[in-house]
Coordinates of C-alpha atoms (C1' of nucleotides) in Angstrom, one line a residue:
Chain A
M16 CA 34.0 -13.7 3.9
E17 CA 32.1 -14.7 0.8
S18 CA 31.7 -12.3 -2.1
I19 CA 28.2 -11.1 -3.0
P20 CA 28.0 -13.2 -6.2
E21 CA 28.9 -16.3 -4.1
R22 CA 26.3 -15.4 -1.5
V23 CA 23.7 -14.9 -4.2
F24 CA 24.2 -18.4 -5.5
D25 CA 24.2 -19.9 -2.0
K26 CA 21.0 -18.1 -1.0
L27 CA 19.2 -19.2 -4.2
A28 CA 20.4 -22.8 -3.7
E29 CA 19.4 -22.8 -0.1
K30 CA 15.8 -22.0 -1.1
N31 CA 15.8 -24.3 -4.1
I32 CA 15.3 -21.5 -6.5
K33 CA 16.8 -22.2 -10.0
P34 CA 19.5 -19.6 -10.5
S35 CA 18.4 -18.0 -13.8
F36 CA 20.4 -15.1 -15.2
H37 CA 17.8 -12.5 -14.3
R38 CA 17.1 -13.9 -10.8
I39 CA 20.8 -13.6 -10.0
K40 CA 20.9 -10.1 -11.2
V41 CA 17.8 -9.0 -9.2
L42 CA 19.0 -10.6 -6.0
E43 CA 22.5 -9.2 -6.5
Y44 CA 21.0 -5.8 -7.0
L45 CA 19.1 -6.1 -3.7
M46 CA 22.2 -7.2 -1.9
V47 CA 24.4 -4.4 -3.3
N48 CA 21.8 -1.7 -3.0
K49 CA 20.6 -1.8 0.6
N50 CA 18.4 1.3 0.2
H51 CA 15.1 -0.6 0.0
P52 CA 14.5 0.0 -3.8
T53 CA 11.1 -0.1 -5.5
V54 CA 10.4 -2.3 -8.5
E55 CA 10.8 0.8 -10.7
Q56 CA 14.2 1.5 -9.3
I57 CA 15.4 -2.1 -9.8
Y58 CA 13.9 -2.2 -13.3
S59 CA 15.4 1.0 -14.6
S60 CA 18.8 0.3 -13.2
L61 CA 19.0 -3.2 -14.7
K62 CA 17.4 -2.1 -17.9
K63 CA 20.4 0.0 -18.7
L64 CA 22.6 -3.1 -18.4
F65 CA 20.2 -5.5 -20.1
P66 CA 18.0 -3.5 -22.5
T67 CA 15.7 -6.5 -23.3
L68 CA 14.7 -6.8 -19.7
S69 CA 11.0 -6.8 -19.0
K70 CA 9.4 -5.3 -15.8
A71 CA 7.3 -8.5 -15.4
T72 CA 10.6 -10.4 -14.7
I73 CA 11.3 -8.1 -11.8
Y74 CA 7.9 -8.8 -10.4
N75 CA 8.2 -12.5 -11.0
S76 CA 11.6 -12.7 -9.3
L77 CA 10.7 -10.6 -6.3
N78 CA 7.4 -12.4 -5.7
L79 CA 9.2 -15.7 -5.8
F80 CA 11.9 -14.4 -3.4
V81 CA 9.3 -13.1 -0.9
E82 CA 7.3 -16.4 -1.1
K83 CA 10.5 -18.3 -0.3
G84 CA 11.5 -16.0 2.5
L85 CA 14.6 -14.8 0.8
V86 CA 13.6 -11.1 0.7
Q87 CA 11.4 -9.0 2.9
P88 CA 8.7 -6.7 1.4
I89 CA 8.4 -3.3 3.1
T90 CA 5.0 -1.8 3.1
I91 CA 5.8 1.4 4.9
E92 CA 4.8 3.3 1.8
E93 CA 1.2 3.7 1.0
T94 CA 1.8 3.7 -2.8
E95 CA 4.4 1.1 -3.6
I96 CA 6.3 -1.9 -2.1
R97 CA 9.9 -1.7 -1.3
Y98 CA 12.3 -4.7 -0.9
D99 CA 15.0 -5.6 1.5
S100 CA 17.4 -8.6 1.2
T101 CA 18.1 -8.4 4.9
V102 CA 15.6 -10.6 6.8
E103 CA 17.3 -10.4 10.2
S104 CA 15.6 -8.4 12.9
H105 CA 15.6 -4.7 12.3
G106 CA 13.2 -1.8 12.0
H107 CA 12.5 0.7 9.3
F108 CA 12.2 4.4 9.8
K109 CA 10.6 6.6 7.1
C110 CA 11.5 10.3 7.0
E111 CA 8.3 12.3 6.2
C112 CA 10.6 15.1 4.9
C113 CA 13.1 13.5 2.6
R114 CA 11.1 10.3 2.1
K115 CA 14.2 8.2 2.7
I116 CA 13.9 4.9 4.6
Y117 CA 16.5 4.1 7.2
D118 CA 17.3 0.8 8.9
F119 CA 17.6 0.8 12.6
G120 CA 18.5 -1.7 15.3
I121 CA 15.8 -3.3 17.3
D122 CA 15.5 -6.8 18.8
I123 CA 11.9 -7.6 17.9
D124 CA 11.9 -11.0 19.6
S125 CA 12.8 -9.6 23.0
I126 CA 9.5 -7.6 23.1
P127 CA 6.7 -9.0 25.2
S128 CA 3.3 -9.1 23.6
S129 CA -0.1 -10.1 24.9
G130 CA -3.1 -11.6 23.2
L131 CA -1.3 -13.8 20.7
D132 CA -1.4 -17.1 22.7
N133 CA -1.4 -20.1 20.3
F134 CA -0.9 -17.8 17.3
I135 CA 1.9 -18.9 14.9
I136 CA 4.1 -16.0 14.0
Y137 CA 5.9 -16.1 10.6
S138 CA 7.3 -12.6 10.4
K139 CA 7.5 -9.3 12.3
E140 CA 7.9 -5.8 11.0
I141 CA 8.4 -2.5 12.8
Y142 CA 7.8 0.8 11.1
Y143 CA 8.6 4.2 12.6
R144 CA 7.8 7.5 10.9
G145 CA 9.1 11.0 11.6
I146 CA 11.9 13.3 10.7
C147 CA 15.4 12.0 10.2
R148 CA 18.5 13.7 11.8
N149 CA 19.6 15.4 8.6
C150 CA 16.2 17.0 7.9
A151 CA 15.8 18.0 11.6
D152 CA 19.2 19.7 11.4
V153 CA 18.2 21.6 8.3
K154 CA 15.0 22.7 9.9
S155 CA 16.5 23.9 13.1
S156 CA 19.2 25.8 11.3
Q157 CA 16.6 27.5 9.1
R158 CA 14.7 28.5 12.1
S159 CA 17.7 30.3 13.8
Chain B
M3 CA -18.0 7.4 30.4
E4 CA -18.8 9.4 27.3
S5 CA -20.9 7.9 24.6
I6 CA -19.4 7.5 21.1
P7 CA -21.3 10.4 19.5
E8 CA -20.0 12.6 22.2
R9 CA -16.4 11.4 21.8
V10 CA -16.7 11.9 18.0
F11 CA -17.5 15.5 18.5
D12 CA -14.8 16.0 21.1
K13 CA -12.1 14.3 18.9
L14 CA -13.0 16.5 15.9
A15 CA -13.1 19.6 18.0
E16 CA -9.8 18.7 19.5
K17 CA -8.1 18.7 16.1
N18 CA -10.0 21.7 14.8
I19 CA -11.9 19.7 12.2
K20 CA -15.2 21.1 11.2
P21 CA -17.8 18.5 12.2
S22 CA -19.7 18.0 8.9
F23 CA -22.4 15.4 8.7
H24 CA -20.3 13.0 6.7
R25 CA -17.2 13.4 8.7
I26 CA -19.1 12.6 11.9
K27 CA -20.5 9.5 10.3
V28 CA -17.1 8.2 9.0
L29 CA -15.4 8.7 12.4
E30 CA -18.3 7.2 14.2
Y31 CA -18.2 4.2 12.0
L32 CA -14.5 3.7 12.7
M33 CA -15.1 4.0 16.5
V34 CA -17.9 1.5 16.4
N35 CA -16.3 -0.9 14.0
K36 CA -12.9 -1.7 15.4
N37 CA -12.1 -4.3 12.8
H38 CA -9.8 -2.2 10.7
P39 CA -12.2 -1.6 7.8
T40 CA -11.1 -0.6 4.3
V41 CA -12.5 2.3 2.4
E42 CA -14.7 0.0 0.4
Q43 CA -16.2 -1.5 3.7
I44 CA -16.9 1.9 5.2
Y45 CA -18.3 3.2 1.9
S46 CA -20.7 0.3 1.3
S47 CA -21.9 0.3 4.9
L48 CA -22.7 4.0 5.0
K49 CA -24.0 4.0 1.4
K50 CA -26.9 1.9 2.7
L51 CA -27.9 4.6 5.2
F52 CA -27.1 7.6 2.9
P53 CA -27.6 6.6 -0.7
T54 CA -26.3 9.8 -2.1
L55 CA -22.9 9.3 -0.4
S56 CA -19.8 9.5 -2.7
K57 CA -16.8 7.3 -2.2
A58 CA -14.6 10.5 -2.6
T59 CA -16.1 11.7 0.6
I60 CA -14.7 8.7 2.5
Y61 CA -11.3 9.3 1.0
N62 CA -11.4 13.0 1.8
S63 CA -12.5 12.4 5.4
L64 CA -10.0 9.6 6.1
N65 CA -7.1 11.5 4.6
L66 CA -8.0 14.5 6.7
F67 CA -8.2 12.4 9.9
V68 CA -4.9 10.8 9.2
E69 CA -3.2 14.1 8.5
K70 CA -4.5 15.4 11.8
G71 CA -3.4 12.3 13.7
L72 CA -7.0 11.3 14.6
V73 CA -6.8 8.0 12.8
Q74 CA -4.1 5.5 12.0
P75 CA -3.6 4.0 8.6
I76 CA -2.6 0.4 8.6
T77 CA -0.5 -0.7 5.6
I78 CA -0.2 -4.3 6.6
E79 CA -2.0 -5.3 3.4
E80 CA -0.2 -5.0 0.1
T81 CA -3.3 -4.0 -1.8
E82 CA -5.3 -1.6 0.2
I83 CA -5.1 0.6 3.3
R84 CA -7.1 -0.1 6.5
Y85 CA -8.0 2.4 9.1
D86 CA -7.9 2.3 12.9
S87 CA -9.4 5.0 15.2
T88 CA -7.2 3.7 18.1
V89 CA -3.9 5.5 18.0
E90 CA -2.6 4.2 21.4
S91 CA 0.3 1.7 21.4
H92 CA -0.7 -1.7 20.0
G93 CA 0.3 -4.1 17.3
H94 CA -1.5 -5.7 14.4
F95 CA -1.4 -9.3 13.5
K96 CA -2.5 -10.5 10.0
C97 CA -3.6 -14.1 9.6
E98 CA -2.3 -15.4 6.3
C99 CA -5.1 -18.0 6.4
C100 CA -8.3 -16.1 7.1
R101 CA -6.9 -12.7 6.3
K102 CA -8.3 -11.2 9.5
I103 CA -6.4 -8.5 11.3
Y104 CA -6.1 -8.8 15.1
D105 CA -5.0 -6.2 17.6
F106 CA -2.5 -7.3 20.2
G107 CA -1.0 -5.7 23.2
I108 CA 2.6 -4.4 23.0
D109 CA 4.3 -1.5 24.7
I110 CA 6.2 -0.1 21.7
D111 CA 7.8 2.7 23.7
S112 CA 9.5 0.3 26.1
I113 CA 11.5 -1.2 23.2
P114 CA 15.1 -0.1 23.0
S115 CA 16.3 0.8 19.5
S116 CA 19.7 1.9 18.1
G117 CA 20.7 4.1 15.3
L118 CA 17.9 6.8 15.6
D119 CA 19.8 9.3 17.7
N120 CA 18.4 12.8 17.0
F121 CA 15.6 11.4 14.9
I122 CA 12.2 12.8 15.6
I123 CA 9.6 10.0 15.9
Y124 CA 6.0 10.7 15.1
S125 CA 4.5 7.3 15.0
K126 CA 5.3 3.6 15.5
E127 CA 3.7 0.6 13.9
I128 CA 4.2 -3.1 14.5
Y129 CA 3.0 -5.7 12.1
Y130 CA 3.1 -9.5 12.7
R131 CA 2.1 -12.1 10.1
G132 CA 1.3 -15.7 10.6
I133 CA -1.6 -18.0 11.4
C134 CA -4.2 -17.1 14.0
R135 CA -5.3 -19.4 16.7
N136 CA -8.6 -20.3 15.1
C137 CA -7.0 -21.3 11.8
A138 CA -4.2 -23.2 13.6
D139 CA -6.8 -25.2 15.5
V140 CA -8.7 -26.1 12.3
K141 CA -5.4 -27.2 10.6
S142 CA -4.3 -29.3 13.5
S143 CA -7.7 -31.0 13.8
Q144 CA -7.7 -31.7 10.1
R145 CA -4.3 -33.3 10.4
S146 CA -5.4 -35.8 13.0
Chain C
dG29 C1' -34.3 37.2 3.1
dT30 C1' -30.9 38.0 -0.6
dT31 C1' -26.4 38.0 -2.0
dT32 C1' -21.8 36.7 -2.0
dG33 C1' -18.0 33.9 -0.9
dT34 C1' -16.2 29.6 1.1
dA35 C1' -16.2 24.8 2.3
dT36 C1' -17.9 20.4 1.4
dT37 C1' -19.7 16.8 -1.4
dT38 C1' -20.6 14.5 -5.6
dA39 C1' -19.5 12.2 -10.0
dT40 C1' -16.2 10.8 -12.9
dA41 C1' -11.9 10.6 -15.3
dA42 C1' -7.1 9.8 -14.8
dC43 C1' -3.2 7.8 -12.6
dC44 C1' -0.2 4.2 -11.4
dG45 C1' 1.5 0.0 -9.1
dT46 C1' 0.5 -4.7 -9.7
dT47 C1' -1.4 -8.9 -11.7
dA48 C1' -2.9 -11.8 -15.5
dT49 C1' -2.4 -13.6 -20.1
dA50 C1' -0.5 -15.5 -24.0
dA51 C1' 3.3 -15.6 -27.2
dA52 C1' 8.2 -16.0 -27.6
dT53 C1' 12.4 -17.6 -26.0
dT54 C1' 15.5 -20.3 -23.3
dT55 C1' 16.7 -24.3 -20.8
dA56 C1' 16.6 -29.1 -19.6
dT57 C1' 15.7 -33.9 -20.9
dA58 C1' 15.5 -37.8 -23.8
Chain D
dT2 C1' 17.9 -33.2 -32.8
dA3 C1' 13.3 -33.4 -30.9
dT4 C1' 10.2 -32.6 -27.2
dA5 C1' 8.7 -30.8 -23.0
dA6 C1' 9.1 -27.6 -19.3
dA7 C1' 10.5 -23.3 -17.3
dT8 C1' 11.5 -18.6 -17.9
dT9 C1' 11.1 -14.2 -20.0
dT10 C1' 8.8 -10.8 -22.7
dA11 C1' 5.2 -7.7 -24.1
dT12 C1' 1.0 -5.9 -23.2
dA13 C1' -3.7 -5.8 -21.6
dA14 C1' -6.5 -5.7 -17.5
dC15 C1' -7.4 -4.8 -12.8
dG16 C1' -8.2 -2.0 -8.7
dG17 C1' -7.2 1.3 -5.1
dT18 C1' -6.3 6.0 -4.9
dT19 C1' -6.0 10.8 -6.5
dA20 C1' -7.3 14.7 -9.3
dT21 C1' -10.7 17.7 -11.4
dA22 C1' -14.7 20.3 -12.0
dA23 C1' -19.5 20.9 -11.2
dA24 C1' -23.1 20.9 -7.8
dT25 C1' -24.6 21.6 -3.3
dA26 C1' -24.5 23.1 1.4
dC27 C1' -23.0 26.4 4.7
dA28 C1' -21.7 31.0 6.7
dA29 C1' -21.2 35.9 6.8
dA30 C1' -22.5 40.5 5.3
dC31 C1' -25.7 43.5 3.9

DNA sequence: GTTTGTATTTATAACCGTTATAAATTTATA
DNA sequence: TATAAATTTATAACGGTTATAAATACAAAC
């Protein structure tokens, strides 16, 4: 099993992205923090380690990663984009109560669809919204 | 078969939304124009008919409709929200070439998922991205 | 028909995530 | 070391959305 720093280098090399210091740190952050962080979250975390960091660098890096298919943007929020370094098939669930975004298992490619004959499909995203188990538990215990 | 004006009234009544003049016009617009319009598109169209219309009214009406489950917001675009008066199960495909958003048939509820035990699910959205048939045709004919 | 209170609409400022721009810095190449 | 190219920084600008307060429309009570 490769370590994360090793996998960061491999992923960047695989997509022909020059492994600059900041790009490495941004991708590493995404691979360690699987909680679908926003630009602001990535920026404020890395800023503590590297005080000269600019927010534009986060945007530059992420936009490059998305363009190259290394990272998936999650548009489940209306206000800001979240990012996920896992591009394999899975869904995202947003709890309307605690606002947390959960991954869940789903095999998107096994789902039959109609009306897309001769369409070329690059990516598929599945978003569910509702109340997560934790919040549902709290609510039901409050009720009793 | 009910006419659209009749269905507009029924839908509003069903959700206990007072049928003000502007709300009727906004919902009617969404039910006639099934092309997932943006706020700007709705506003500029209705503005021609009712010159005193304010854009805030469009936002107010749409936010109310979404809150009441009458209309579905589509967040497939990174920059702006689109709206769909069809809340029944279907997917949205965005062409990266012509930017058009297509509906397609898919039975979301038949798809097995894992990791959401005891989660309460309110809504499901499926977004595909790629190249639509029209744009794919143009590209392949250019190539030859 | 007034009067009074409430809901809706209008107009506009403010907010905030993102993009654009240009200067500064770093990195690569010769 | 000199030159060119790429990256990062700092900040202004952009644009979709929300917030605010005034104006208007609507409803109920008298």
